[in-house]
Short mmCIF file of C-alpha atoms in Angstrom, two decimals:
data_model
loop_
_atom_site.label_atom_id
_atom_site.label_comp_id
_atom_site.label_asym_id
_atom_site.label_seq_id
_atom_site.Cartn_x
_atom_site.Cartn_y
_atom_site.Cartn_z
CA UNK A 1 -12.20 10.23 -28.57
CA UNK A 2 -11.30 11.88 -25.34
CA UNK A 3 -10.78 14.61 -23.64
CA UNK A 4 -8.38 16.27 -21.04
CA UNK A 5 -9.94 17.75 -18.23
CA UNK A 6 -8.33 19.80 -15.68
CA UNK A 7 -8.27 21.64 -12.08
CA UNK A 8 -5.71 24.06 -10.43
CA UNK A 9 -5.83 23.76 -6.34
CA UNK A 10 -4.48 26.16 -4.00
CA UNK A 11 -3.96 23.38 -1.78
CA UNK A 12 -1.62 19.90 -2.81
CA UNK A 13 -4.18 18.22 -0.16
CA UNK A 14 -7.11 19.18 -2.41
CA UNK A 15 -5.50 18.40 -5.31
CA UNK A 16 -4.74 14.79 -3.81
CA UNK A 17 -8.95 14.37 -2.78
CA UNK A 18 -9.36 15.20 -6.47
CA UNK A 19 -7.14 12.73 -7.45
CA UNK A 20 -8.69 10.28 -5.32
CA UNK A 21 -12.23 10.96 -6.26
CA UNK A 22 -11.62 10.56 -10.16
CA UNK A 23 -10.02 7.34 -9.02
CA UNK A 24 -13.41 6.39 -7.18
CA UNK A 25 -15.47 7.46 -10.10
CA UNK A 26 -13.85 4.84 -12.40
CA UNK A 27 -10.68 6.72 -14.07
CA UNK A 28 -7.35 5.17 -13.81
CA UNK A 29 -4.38 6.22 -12.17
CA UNK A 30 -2.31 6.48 -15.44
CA UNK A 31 -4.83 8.59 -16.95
CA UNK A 32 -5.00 11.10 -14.22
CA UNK A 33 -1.52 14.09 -13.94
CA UNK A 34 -0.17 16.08 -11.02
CA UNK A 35 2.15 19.07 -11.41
CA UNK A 36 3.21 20.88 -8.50
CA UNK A 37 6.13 22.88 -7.78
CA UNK A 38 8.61 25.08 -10.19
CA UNK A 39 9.77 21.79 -11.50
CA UNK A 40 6.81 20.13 -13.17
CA UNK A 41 5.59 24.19 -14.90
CA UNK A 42 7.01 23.43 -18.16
CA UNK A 43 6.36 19.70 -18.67
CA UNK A 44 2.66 20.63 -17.59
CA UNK A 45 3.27 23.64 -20.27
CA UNK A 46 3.90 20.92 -22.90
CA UNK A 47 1.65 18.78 -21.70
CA UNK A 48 -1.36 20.64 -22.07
CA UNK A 49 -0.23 22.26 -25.22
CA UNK A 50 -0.18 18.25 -26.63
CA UNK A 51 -3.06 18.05 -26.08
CA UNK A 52 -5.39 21.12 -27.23
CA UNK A 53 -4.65 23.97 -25.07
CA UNK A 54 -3.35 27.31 -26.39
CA UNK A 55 -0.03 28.15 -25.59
CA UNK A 56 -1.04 31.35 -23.55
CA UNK A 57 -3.79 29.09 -21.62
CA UNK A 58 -0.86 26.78 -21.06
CA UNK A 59 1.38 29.19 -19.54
CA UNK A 60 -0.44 30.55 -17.53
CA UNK A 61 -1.81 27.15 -15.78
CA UNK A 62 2.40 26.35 -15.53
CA UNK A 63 2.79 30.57 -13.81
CA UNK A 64 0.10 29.25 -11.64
CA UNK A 65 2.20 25.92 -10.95
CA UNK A 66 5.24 28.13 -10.00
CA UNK A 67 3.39 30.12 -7.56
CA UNK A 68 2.88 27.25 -5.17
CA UNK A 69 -0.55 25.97 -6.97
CA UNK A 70 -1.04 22.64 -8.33
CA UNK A 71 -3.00 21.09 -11.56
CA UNK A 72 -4.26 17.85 -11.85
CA UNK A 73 -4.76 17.23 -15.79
CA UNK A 74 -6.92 14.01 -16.46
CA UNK A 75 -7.46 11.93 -19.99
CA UNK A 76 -10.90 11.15 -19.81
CA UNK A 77 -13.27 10.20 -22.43
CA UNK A 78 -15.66 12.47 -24.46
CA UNK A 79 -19.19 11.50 -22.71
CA UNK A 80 -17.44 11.32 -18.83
CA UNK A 81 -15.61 14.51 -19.30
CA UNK A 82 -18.56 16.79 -17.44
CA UNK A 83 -18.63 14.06 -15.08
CA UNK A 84 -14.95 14.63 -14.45
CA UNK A 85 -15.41 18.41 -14.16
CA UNK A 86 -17.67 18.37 -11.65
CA UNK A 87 -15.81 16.24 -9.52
CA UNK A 88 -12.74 18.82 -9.94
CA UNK A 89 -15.40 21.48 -8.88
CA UNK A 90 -16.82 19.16 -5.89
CA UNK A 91 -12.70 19.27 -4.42
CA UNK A 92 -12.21 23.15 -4.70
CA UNK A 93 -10.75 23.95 -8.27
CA UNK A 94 -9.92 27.18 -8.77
CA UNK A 95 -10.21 29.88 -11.46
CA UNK A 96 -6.74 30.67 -13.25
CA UNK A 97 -5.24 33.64 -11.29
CA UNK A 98 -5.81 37.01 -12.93
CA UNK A 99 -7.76 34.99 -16.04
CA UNK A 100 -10.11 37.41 -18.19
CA UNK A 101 -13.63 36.80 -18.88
CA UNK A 102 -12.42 35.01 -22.23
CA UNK A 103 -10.49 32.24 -20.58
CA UNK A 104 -11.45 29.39 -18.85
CA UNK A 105 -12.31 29.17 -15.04
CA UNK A 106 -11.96 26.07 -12.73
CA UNK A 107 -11.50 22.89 -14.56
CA UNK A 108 -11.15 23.53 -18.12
CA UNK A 109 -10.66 20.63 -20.96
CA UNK A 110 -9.87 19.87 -24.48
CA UNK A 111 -10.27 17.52 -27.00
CA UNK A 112 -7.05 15.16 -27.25
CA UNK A 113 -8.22 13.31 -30.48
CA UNK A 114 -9.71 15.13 -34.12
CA UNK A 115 -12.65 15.84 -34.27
CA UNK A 116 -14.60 14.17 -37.57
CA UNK A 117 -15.54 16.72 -40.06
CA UNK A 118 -19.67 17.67 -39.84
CA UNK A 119 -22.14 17.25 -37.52
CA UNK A 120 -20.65 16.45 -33.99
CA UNK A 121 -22.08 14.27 -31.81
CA UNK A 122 -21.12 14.37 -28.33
CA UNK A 123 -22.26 11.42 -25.91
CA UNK A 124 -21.90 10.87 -21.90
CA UNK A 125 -23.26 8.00 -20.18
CA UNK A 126 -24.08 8.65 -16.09
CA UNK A 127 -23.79 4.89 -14.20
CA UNK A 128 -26.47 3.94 -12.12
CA UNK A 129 -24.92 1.82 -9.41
CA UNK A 130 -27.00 -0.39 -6.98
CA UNK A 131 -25.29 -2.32 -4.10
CA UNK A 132 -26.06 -5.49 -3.68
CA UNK A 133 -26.31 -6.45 0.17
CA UNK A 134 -25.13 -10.13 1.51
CA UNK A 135 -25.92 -11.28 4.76
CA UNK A 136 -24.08 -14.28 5.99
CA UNK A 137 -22.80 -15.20 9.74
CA UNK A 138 -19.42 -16.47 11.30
CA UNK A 139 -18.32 -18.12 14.20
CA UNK A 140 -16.54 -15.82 16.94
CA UNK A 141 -15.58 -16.79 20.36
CA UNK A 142 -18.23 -15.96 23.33
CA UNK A 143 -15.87 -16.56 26.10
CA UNK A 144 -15.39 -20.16 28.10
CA UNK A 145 -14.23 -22.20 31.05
CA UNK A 146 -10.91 -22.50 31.99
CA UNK A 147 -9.98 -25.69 34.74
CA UNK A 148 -6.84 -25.90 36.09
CA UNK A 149 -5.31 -28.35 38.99
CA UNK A 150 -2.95 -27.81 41.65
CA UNK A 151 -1.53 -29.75 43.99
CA UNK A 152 -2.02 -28.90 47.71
CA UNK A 153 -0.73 -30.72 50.85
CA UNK A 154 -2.25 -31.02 54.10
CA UNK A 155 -0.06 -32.08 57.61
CA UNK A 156 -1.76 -35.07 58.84
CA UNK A 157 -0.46 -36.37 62.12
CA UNK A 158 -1.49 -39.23 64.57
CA UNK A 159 0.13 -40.83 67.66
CA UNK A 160 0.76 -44.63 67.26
CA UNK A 161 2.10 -46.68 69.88
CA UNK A 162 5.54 -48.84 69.23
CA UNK A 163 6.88 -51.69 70.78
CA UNK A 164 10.46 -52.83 71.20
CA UNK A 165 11.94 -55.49 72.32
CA UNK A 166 15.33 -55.97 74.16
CA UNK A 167 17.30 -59.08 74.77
CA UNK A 168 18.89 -59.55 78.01
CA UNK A 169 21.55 -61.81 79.71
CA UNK A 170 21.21 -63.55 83.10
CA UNK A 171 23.50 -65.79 84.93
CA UNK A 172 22.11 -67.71 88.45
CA UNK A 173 23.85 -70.35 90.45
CA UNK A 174 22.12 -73.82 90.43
CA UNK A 175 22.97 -77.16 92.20
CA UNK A 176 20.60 -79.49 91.06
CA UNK A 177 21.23 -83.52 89.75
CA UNK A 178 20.79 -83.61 86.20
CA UNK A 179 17.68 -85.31 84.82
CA UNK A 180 17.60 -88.25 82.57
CA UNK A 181 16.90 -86.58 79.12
CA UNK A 182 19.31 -83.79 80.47
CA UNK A 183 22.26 -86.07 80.74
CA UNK A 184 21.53 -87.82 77.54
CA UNK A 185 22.52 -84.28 75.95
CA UNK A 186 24.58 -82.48 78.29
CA UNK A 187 27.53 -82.70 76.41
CA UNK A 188 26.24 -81.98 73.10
CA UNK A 189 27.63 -78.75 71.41
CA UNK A 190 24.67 -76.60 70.73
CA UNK A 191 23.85 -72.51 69.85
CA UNK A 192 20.88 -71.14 71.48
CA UNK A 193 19.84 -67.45 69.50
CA UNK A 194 17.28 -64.83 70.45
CA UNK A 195 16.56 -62.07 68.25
CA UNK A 196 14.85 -58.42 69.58
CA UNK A 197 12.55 -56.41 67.70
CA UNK A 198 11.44 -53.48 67.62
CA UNK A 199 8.67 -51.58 65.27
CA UNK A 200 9.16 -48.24 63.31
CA UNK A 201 6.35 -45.85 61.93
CA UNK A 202 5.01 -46.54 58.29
CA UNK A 203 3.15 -44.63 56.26
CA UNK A 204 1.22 -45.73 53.32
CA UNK A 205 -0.82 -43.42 50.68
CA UNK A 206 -3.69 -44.98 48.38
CA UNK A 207 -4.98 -41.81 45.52
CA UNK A 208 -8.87 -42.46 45.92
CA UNK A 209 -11.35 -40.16 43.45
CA UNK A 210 -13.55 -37.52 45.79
CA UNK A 211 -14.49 -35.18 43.26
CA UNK A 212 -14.96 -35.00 39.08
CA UNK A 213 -15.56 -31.87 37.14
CA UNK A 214 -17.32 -32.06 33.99
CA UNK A 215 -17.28 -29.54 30.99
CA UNK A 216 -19.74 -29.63 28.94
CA UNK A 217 -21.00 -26.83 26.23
CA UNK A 218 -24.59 -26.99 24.85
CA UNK A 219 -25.27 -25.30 21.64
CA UNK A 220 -28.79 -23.48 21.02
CA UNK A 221 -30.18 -22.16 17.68
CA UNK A 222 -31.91 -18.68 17.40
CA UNK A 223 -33.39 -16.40 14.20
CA UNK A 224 -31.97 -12.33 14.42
CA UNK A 225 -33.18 -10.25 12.08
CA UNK A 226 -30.45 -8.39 11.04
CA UNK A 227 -30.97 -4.64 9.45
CA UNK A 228 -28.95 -3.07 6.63
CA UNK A 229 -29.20 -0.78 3.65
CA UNK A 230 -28.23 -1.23 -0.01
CA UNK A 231 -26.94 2.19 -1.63
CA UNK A 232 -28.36 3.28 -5.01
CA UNK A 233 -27.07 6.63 -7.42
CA UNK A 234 -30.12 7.91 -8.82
CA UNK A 235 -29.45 10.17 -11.60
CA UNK A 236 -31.63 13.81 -11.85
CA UNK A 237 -31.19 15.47 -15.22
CA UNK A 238 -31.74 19.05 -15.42
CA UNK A 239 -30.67 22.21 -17.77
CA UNK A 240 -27.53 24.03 -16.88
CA UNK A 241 -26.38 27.29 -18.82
CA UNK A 242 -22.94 27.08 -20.56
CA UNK A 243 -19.71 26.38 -18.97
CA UNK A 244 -16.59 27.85 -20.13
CA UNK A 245 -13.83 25.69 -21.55
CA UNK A 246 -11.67 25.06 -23.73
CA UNK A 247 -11.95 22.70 -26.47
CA UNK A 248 -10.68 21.52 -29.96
#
């Protein structure tokens, strides 16, 4: 069996954190309503009517609708459903505007199943939750070293001395008697060649290794002790007088 639980808000933002918090506290979307605005007054009329409400209570939760309030109407089962109130209470849920002492106040509910004939036997079961705390580790970066090269060039200069040669061309007047061997080849046809030089600045490099730069990254192993808490709902039971709502 279950029950529908509800809260009018003056505020659509508090209406919202209510949603949200029966979300958080295990109730799903689908089961949880909003109406808001002139729109939604007479489907959240029928709605409630559906399920248990009076037609008067209905009415005037959909009034309240129309005036700019909102109601967030929640199918919740039979043992969570004082659970659920209290949350609606926790977010600011209001009393039904100009409601007499005889209707309900804040978030009101009712019964969306029959109820067996007999003895009833109502049932609501608080969670006790426990977190359970996991502590691991993971690589992130620490920063490093970053070597670039460039290329720079330095003017070198040095003064080197250069020799040329030039060829030149004399004529003097002889009158001599030819020697033996030079009469033997006077007459022969011959070409007699001389060849000037001359020498020219050259420059030759050789890429010799001055310098080497090493990286290198050493690893070291430490213990941290590393701090954290693990949450835990405790539950307190004490008596509470009656609340007002409406069941069937």
């Amino acid at each position: 069996m279950s029950t529908i639980v509800v809260g009018l808000y003056k505020e659509s933002q508090a209406a919202k954190k209510a949603f949200q918090a029966l979300v958080a506290a295990g109730c799903r979307e689908k089961d949880i309503d909003t109406f808001d605005g002139a729109g939604n007054a007479d489907k959240a009329t029928q709605e409630l009517v559906d399920h248990g409400f009076t037609k008067d209570i209905a009415q005037r939760y959909a009034a309240a609708i129309k005036e700019g309030h909102t109601l967030v109407a929640a199918d919740i089962a039979d043992q969570d459903a004082d659970a659920a109130e209290a949350i609606l209470d926790e977010n600011g849920a209001i009393d039904l505007p100009e409601a007499s002492s005889h209707q309900p106040k804040k978030p009101a509910k009712a019964d969306s199943g029959k109820a067996d004939k007999g003895t009833d036997v109502e049932e609501e079961t608080v969670p006790v939750i426990e977190e359970q705390v996991e502590i691991g580790k993971r690589r992130v970066s620490k920063g490093g070293v970053r070597v670039t090269t460039e290329v720079t060039e330095t003017p070198v200069q040095e003064t080197v001395r250069l020799r040329e040669e030039k060829v030149d061309v004399e004529r003097h007047k002889v009158d001599r008697t030819l020697g033996a061997r030079e009469a033997d080849a006077a007459f022969e046809e011959k070409t007699v060649e001389m060849t000037a030089t001359s020498e020219t600045p050259e420059v030759t490099k050789e890429a010799r290794v001055v310098e080497e730069v090493v990286l290198s990254k050493k690893a070291t192993e430490h213990d941290k002790t590393v701090e954290a808490s693990a949450r835990r709902t405790d539950v307190k039971v004490k008596p509470t007088g009656d609340r007002p709502a409406t069941k069937r």
